[in-house]
Amino acid sequence: MSTVVTGITELVTNDPARDGLLGVVAGAALVVAGDRVAWVGPEAEAPAADLRVDLGGRAVVPGFVDSHSHMVFAGDRGEEFAARMAGEPYAAGGIRSTVAATRAASDEVLTAQVARLVAEMRRQGTTTVEIKSGYGLSVRDEARSLAVARQFTEETTFLGAHVVPTGVTPEAYVAEVTGPMLAAAAPWAKWIDVFCETGAFDVDQAREVLAAGAAAGLRGRLHANQLSEGGGVQLACELGLVAVDHCTYLSEADVAALAGSGTVATLLPGVEFSTRQPYPDARRLLAAGVRVALATDCNPGSCFTSSMPFCVALAVREMGMTPEEALYAATAGGAAALDRDDVGWLGVGSQADFAVLDAPSHLHLAYRPGVPLVSQTWVGGRPA
């Protein structure tokens, strides 16, 4: 069964074989066969198909690829947000306040929470999402958090090294993370992550956790340089990790390491919106040739948004990105951060994952911030 989708004023393909960063096709159509794109081009040249869908003059963009989220949790931290807005600084220790609620929640409660947030993401055009553990911080609760996450995505990340739980020494906890916790989590995880930051884990501890994860068959990624300059970004580059996330505070050496390594810098502007920290300087990274991704970091503490369009608008307004660069980072950039070549673009052979905008152009994502522009989200060749 094939479907030709017509009435597209502007089709963003992200196809490097086409002109411009976004590979835009005006007056376009695309043909979907099964869960894949079978043809892309001008509507006047579209081949016949079994079904025809007319979008009536709307823009189409690749589905957003959200490569950083923490959605397996229970409880609420709205009061913490209000305190920050009243002037209290953000610190990593707030994570512990979510741990007790998550440990106490049933699998059914956690699953319902993730389902609700994934549905929010779908309505806003996100078609691929990474989900981390990290609010269990025990063997049982990290493993079951990942089992919950795996119901919704293949991009699951073991983040037992989020913070050190109360009452445990860092040395003892790292031994638990790299031993029984990793063994329990590995069957449910594709990636392993560490929060390498003041108040969490230092570079040596991060290196030990990532090495143990690699030995267990998990690929590494890293939270780094969110609260201050440190060694996390350069560790990610040294180890050849696919992505390093946050990158808020960067030295010249950090930027040079990113540019020379190919490690994707995943920027999370919703965090800075929620914490009132300085925004990352995306312009500086792009000028150096660093590949940049955008993601939500959807979590109950530092950034409780599920909206990739909101992050695109923030990146344009606050981080020096053009609308084209921000959209590319939120789609193809996110795919690169997950080492995926089947999503984040629209061309022959890609997954037929795309968002239909109730607008004539992708520019409206930044031009009309906060407006629910996504009228349809297609996942695997079908409206979700």
XYZ file of C-alpha atoms in Angstrom:
384
model
C 0.000 0.000 0.000
C 1.401 3.380 -1.009
C 0.249 6.904 -0.206
C 1.078 10.116 -2.052
C 0.983 13.181 0.198
C 0.326 16.365 -1.777
C -0.550 20.007 -1.118
C 2.809 20.695 0.561
C 3.879 24.333 0.225
C 7.352 23.622 1.601
C 8.919 20.236 2.251
C 12.033 20.247 4.437
C 14.050 17.136 3.571
C 17.449 17.696 5.271
C 18.769 15.782 2.276
C 22.418 16.780 1.598
C 21.896 15.964 -2.079
C 19.527 18.936 -2.348
C 20.343 22.634 -2.194
C 20.724 24.443 1.118
C 21.022 23.185 4.659
C 17.401 22.039 4.780
C 17.095 20.713 1.221
C 13.748 22.463 0.775
C 11.392 21.416 -2.029
C 8.655 23.962 -2.809
C 5.259 22.840 -4.102
C 6.159 19.310 -3.097
C 4.758 15.844 -2.665
C 6.099 12.691 -1.101
C 5.179 9.056 -1.526
C 5.091 6.689 1.430
C 5.306 2.921 0.977
C 4.941 0.974 4.192
C 6.912 2.797 6.853
C 9.418 4.364 4.429
C 9.621 7.289 2.058
C 9.602 6.011 -1.519
C 9.722 9.282 -3.489
C 10.162 13.044 -2.895
C 9.877 15.843 -5.414
C 7.681 18.477 -7.079
C 3.987 17.664 -6.870
C 3.585 17.912 -10.649
C 5.969 14.969 -11.036
C 4.521 12.752 -8.305
C 3.934 9.123 -9.305
C 0.610 7.392 -8.811
C -0.152 5.732 -5.491
C -2.926 3.691 -3.907
C -4.065 6.564 -1.690
C -3.835 10.336 -1.933
C -3.716 12.754 1.016
C -3.950 16.500 0.327
C -2.481 18.686 3.086
C -4.088 21.806 1.660
C -1.080 24.088 1.524
C 0.876 23.226 4.663
C 4.581 22.824 5.333
C 6.119 19.457 6.191
C 9.283 18.943 8.229
C 11.050 15.768 9.356
C 9.804 14.486 12.688
C 11.697 16.008 15.589
C 14.333 13.744 17.136
C 14.490 14.426 20.883
C 17.780 12.851 21.917
C 17.694 13.740 25.636
C 14.815 13.219 28.060
C 14.165 11.917 31.571
C 10.505 10.894 31.589
C 10.405 7.905 33.952
C 9.587 9.596 37.230
C 6.852 10.273 39.748
C 6.062 13.349 41.792
C 6.165 17.063 41.089
C 8.752 19.803 41.606
C 6.670 22.858 40.809
C 7.548 24.470 44.124
C 11.248 24.121 43.307
C 10.628 25.947 40.027
C 8.776 28.715 41.863
C 11.693 29.047 44.296
C 14.118 29.447 41.376
C 11.926 32.135 39.894
C 12.106 33.852 43.287
C 15.906 33.884 43.127
C 17.170 30.597 44.530
C 19.993 29.064 42.409
C 19.660 25.735 40.622
C 21.779 22.835 41.954
C 21.989 19.195 40.914
C 20.903 17.953 44.350
C 17.238 18.566 43.581
C 17.247 15.260 41.702
C 17.120 13.399 45.006
C 13.667 14.815 45.758
C 12.266 12.900 42.771
C 13.960 9.632 43.700
C 11.751 8.823 46.705
C 8.547 9.395 44.744
C 9.790 7.303 41.838
C 10.834 4.428 44.055
C 7.411 4.470 45.727
C 5.461 4.524 42.448
C 4.148 1.373 40.828
C 5.169 0.271 37.348
C 1.656 1.192 36.192
C 1.995 4.761 37.488
C 5.396 5.194 35.853
C 4.156 3.746 32.569
C 1.148 6.065 32.538
C 3.414 9.051 33.171
C 5.692 8.199 30.251
C 2.706 7.498 27.993
C 1.259 10.925 28.769
C 4.509 12.725 28.031
C 5.218 10.761 24.851
C 1.699 11.640 23.660
C 2.451 15.314 24.357
C 5.612 14.996 22.284
C 3.765 13.311 19.409
C 1.228 16.148 19.294
C 4.150 18.569 18.910
C 5.853 16.686 16.086
C 8.373 14.491 17.919
C 8.671 11.074 16.296
C 11.863 9.705 17.891
C 12.707 10.111 21.573
C 15.495 8.948 23.856
C 14.470 8.180 27.458
C 16.859 7.877 30.407
C 16.537 6.205 33.766
C 18.154 7.990 36.690
C 15.410 8.538 39.258
C 15.616 5.042 40.755
C 19.266 4.945 41.875
C 18.896 1.352 43.079
C 19.351 -1.936 41.274
C 15.635 -2.686 41.222
C 14.410 0.786 40.366
C 16.906 1.536 37.613
C 16.117 -1.760 35.882
C 12.357 -1.300 36.097
C 12.619 2.314 34.951
C 14.388 1.143 31.810
C 11.857 -1.639 31.290
C 9.129 1.027 31.370
C 11.043 3.251 28.955
C 11.620 0.372 26.523
C 7.856 0.137 25.991
C 8.043 3.497 24.193
C 11.433 3.654 22.464
C 14.491 1.657 21.500
C 16.642 4.644 22.521
C 16.904 3.869 26.226
C 19.759 5.107 28.408
C 20.983 3.789 31.764
C 21.700 6.808 33.975
C 22.307 5.178 37.311
C 25.173 7.680 37.687
C 22.811 10.644 37.980
C 23.663 11.657 41.548
C 24.919 9.775 44.613
C 21.962 8.743 46.803
C 21.772 9.970 50.377
C 23.620 7.787 52.854
C 26.016 6.179 50.363
C 29.640 7.118 49.702
C 30.557 8.014 46.105
C 33.024 5.125 45.965
C 30.462 2.575 47.113
C 27.826 3.926 44.759
C 30.098 3.859 41.709
C 30.891 0.239 42.554
C 27.153 -0.517 42.661
C 26.486 1.320 39.388
C 29.283 -0.520 37.573
C 28.412 -3.874 39.134
C 24.959 -5.210 40.034
C 23.043 -2.162 38.802
C 24.639 -2.282 35.371
C 24.021 -6.021 35.132
C 20.328 -5.515 35.890
C 19.956 -2.482 33.615
C 21.919 -3.619 30.550
C 19.213 -5.884 29.063
C 16.877 -2.875 28.825
C 19.377 -0.219 27.733
C 21.143 0.807 24.541
C 23.194 3.646 26.040
C 24.953 4.523 29.300
C 25.215 8.077 30.612
C 26.836 9.925 33.525
C 26.115 13.335 35.037
C 29.708 14.606 35.092
C 29.353 17.778 37.126
C 30.034 19.433 40.462
C 27.636 17.825 42.938
C 27.371 14.640 40.877
C 30.325 12.638 39.434
C 33.864 13.729 38.607
C 35.827 12.885 35.462
C 37.529 9.803 36.907
C 34.236 8.393 38.166
C 32.580 9.129 34.815
C 35.387 7.375 32.975
C 34.999 4.293 35.196
C 31.226 4.127 34.655
C 31.509 4.582 30.885
C 34.204 1.904 30.650
C 32.033 -0.556 32.549
C 29.105 0.264 30.288
C 31.199 -0.284 27.174
C 32.311 -3.669 28.491
C 28.633 -4.565 28.925
C 27.850 -3.548 25.343
C 26.309 -0.135 26.042
C 27.322 2.933 24.051
C 28.369 6.027 25.976
C 27.001 9.538 26.195
C 27.519 12.206 28.840
C 25.946 15.136 30.691
C 28.712 17.729 31.011
C 29.523 21.393 31.591
C 25.986 22.322 32.608
C 26.817 24.231 35.788
C 30.460 25.148 35.213
C 33.488 24.474 33.050
C 34.953 21.082 33.788
C 36.540 18.071 32.208
C 33.388 16.334 31.006
C 33.273 17.671 27.451
C 36.907 16.840 26.799
C 36.408 13.368 28.285
C 33.518 12.782 25.862
C 35.701 13.849 22.946
C 38.659 11.770 24.120
C 36.467 8.668 24.326
C 34.810 9.366 20.979
C 31.319 9.440 22.449
C 28.507 10.064 19.985
C 27.164 13.014 21.980
C 27.797 15.179 25.001
C 24.858 17.118 26.383
C 24.324 20.566 27.950
C 27.655 22.227 26.968
C 26.591 25.466 28.659
C 30.026 26.505 29.938
C 32.797 25.845 27.422
C 36.442 26.844 27.280
C 38.281 27.373 24.007
C 39.860 23.959 24.535
C 36.404 22.401 24.896
C 35.216 23.934 21.629
C 38.392 22.818 19.840
C 37.977 19.286 21.182
C 34.376 19.125 19.968
C 35.327 20.440 16.547
C 38.118 17.894 16.190
C 36.290 14.858 17.519
C 32.957 14.800 15.714
C 31.136 14.386 19.033
C 27.714 16.046 18.788
C 27.067 18.912 21.227
C 23.453 18.543 22.336
C 22.104 21.854 23.598
C 19.103 22.004 25.909
C 17.753 25.583 25.919
C 14.662 24.667 27.905
C 16.953 24.085 30.879
C 18.324 27.602 30.750
C 14.791 28.972 30.371
C 13.766 27.083 33.521
C 16.893 27.702 35.607
C 17.792 31.235 34.452
C 21.337 30.173 33.716
C 23.145 31.603 30.686
C 22.184 29.993 27.388
C 24.816 27.984 25.493
C 26.513 29.903 22.694
C 25.414 27.898 19.679
C 26.830 30.446 17.271
C 30.308 29.884 18.705
C 29.996 26.128 18.259
C 28.645 26.327 14.722
C 31.343 28.785 13.699
C 33.945 26.270 14.881
C 32.386 23.485 12.822
C 30.834 21.589 15.748
C 27.757 19.522 14.976
C 24.889 20.690 17.186
C 21.675 18.993 18.270
C 18.701 20.386 20.168
C 16.666 18.388 22.684
C 14.136 19.079 25.427
C 15.736 17.441 28.496
C 12.137 16.851 29.588
C 12.373 16.203 33.333
C 10.518 17.240 36.500
C 13.238 19.484 37.902
C 15.384 21.602 35.619
C 13.168 21.576 32.504
C 9.614 20.276 32.418
C 8.833 20.843 28.753
C 8.092 18.235 26.111
C 8.055 20.742 23.247
C 10.724 20.630 20.576
C 9.123 23.602 18.751
C 9.599 25.640 21.936
C 13.268 24.633 22.027
C 13.654 25.639 18.374
C 12.204 29.069 19.149
C 14.503 29.485 22.167
C 17.540 28.476 20.126
C 16.751 31.162 17.557
C 15.911 33.874 20.059
C 18.523 33.179 22.728
C 21.369 31.113 21.264
C 22.248 32.822 17.996
C 20.910 30.153 15.648
C 19.056 30.871 12.425
C 15.632 29.229 12.011
C 17.207 26.848 9.487
C 20.041 25.868 11.824
C 17.677 25.337 14.755
C 15.298 23.120 12.786
C 18.214 21.108 11.389
C 19.633 20.652 14.918
C 16.231 19.480 16.194
C 15.892 16.863 13.448
C 19.077 15.771 11.668
C 21.194 16.903 14.624
C 19.162 14.821 17.058
C 19.466 11.841 14.745
C 23.254 12.272 14.693
C 23.267 12.420 18.500
C 21.604 8.990 18.492
C 23.799 7.741 15.631
C 20.730 7.182 13.463
C 20.683 7.580 9.685
C 17.065 6.518 9.157
C 15.359 9.426 10.928
C 15.760 13.207 10.986
C 15.467 13.552 7.208
C 12.989 12.796 4.437
C 14.231 11.022 1.330
C 14.074 7.672 -0.399
C 14.682 5.008 2.231
C 14.214 7.184 5.318
C 11.519 6.419 7.845
C 8.282 8.175 6.925
C 8.277 10.227 10.125
C 7.211 13.834 9.665
C 5.293 16.741 11.138
C 2.698 18.735 9.236
C 2.710 22.412 10.184
C -0.411 24.544 10.048
C 1.783 27.166 8.389
C 3.299 27.773 4.961
C 6.922 27.545 6.125
C 9.215 26.128 8.790
C 10.032 29.738 9.739
C 6.791 29.836 11.725
C 8.272 27.490 14.327
C 10.360 30.431 15.602
C 8.179 33.217 14.192
C 5.114 32.045 16.177
C 6.517 30.667 19.448
C 4.110 28.908 21.747
C 1.497 28.359 19.033
C 0.403 24.730 18.438
C 1.464 24.656 14.800
C 1.727 20.884 14.368
C -1.560 19.729 12.856
C -0.500 16.128 12.177
C 2.382 13.868 13.151
C 3.105 10.867 10.934
C 5.125 7.984 12.395
C 6.146 5.030 10.251
C 4.062 6.221 7.317
C 0.809 6.742 9.206
C -0.778 9.598 11.167
C -0.048 8.989 14.847
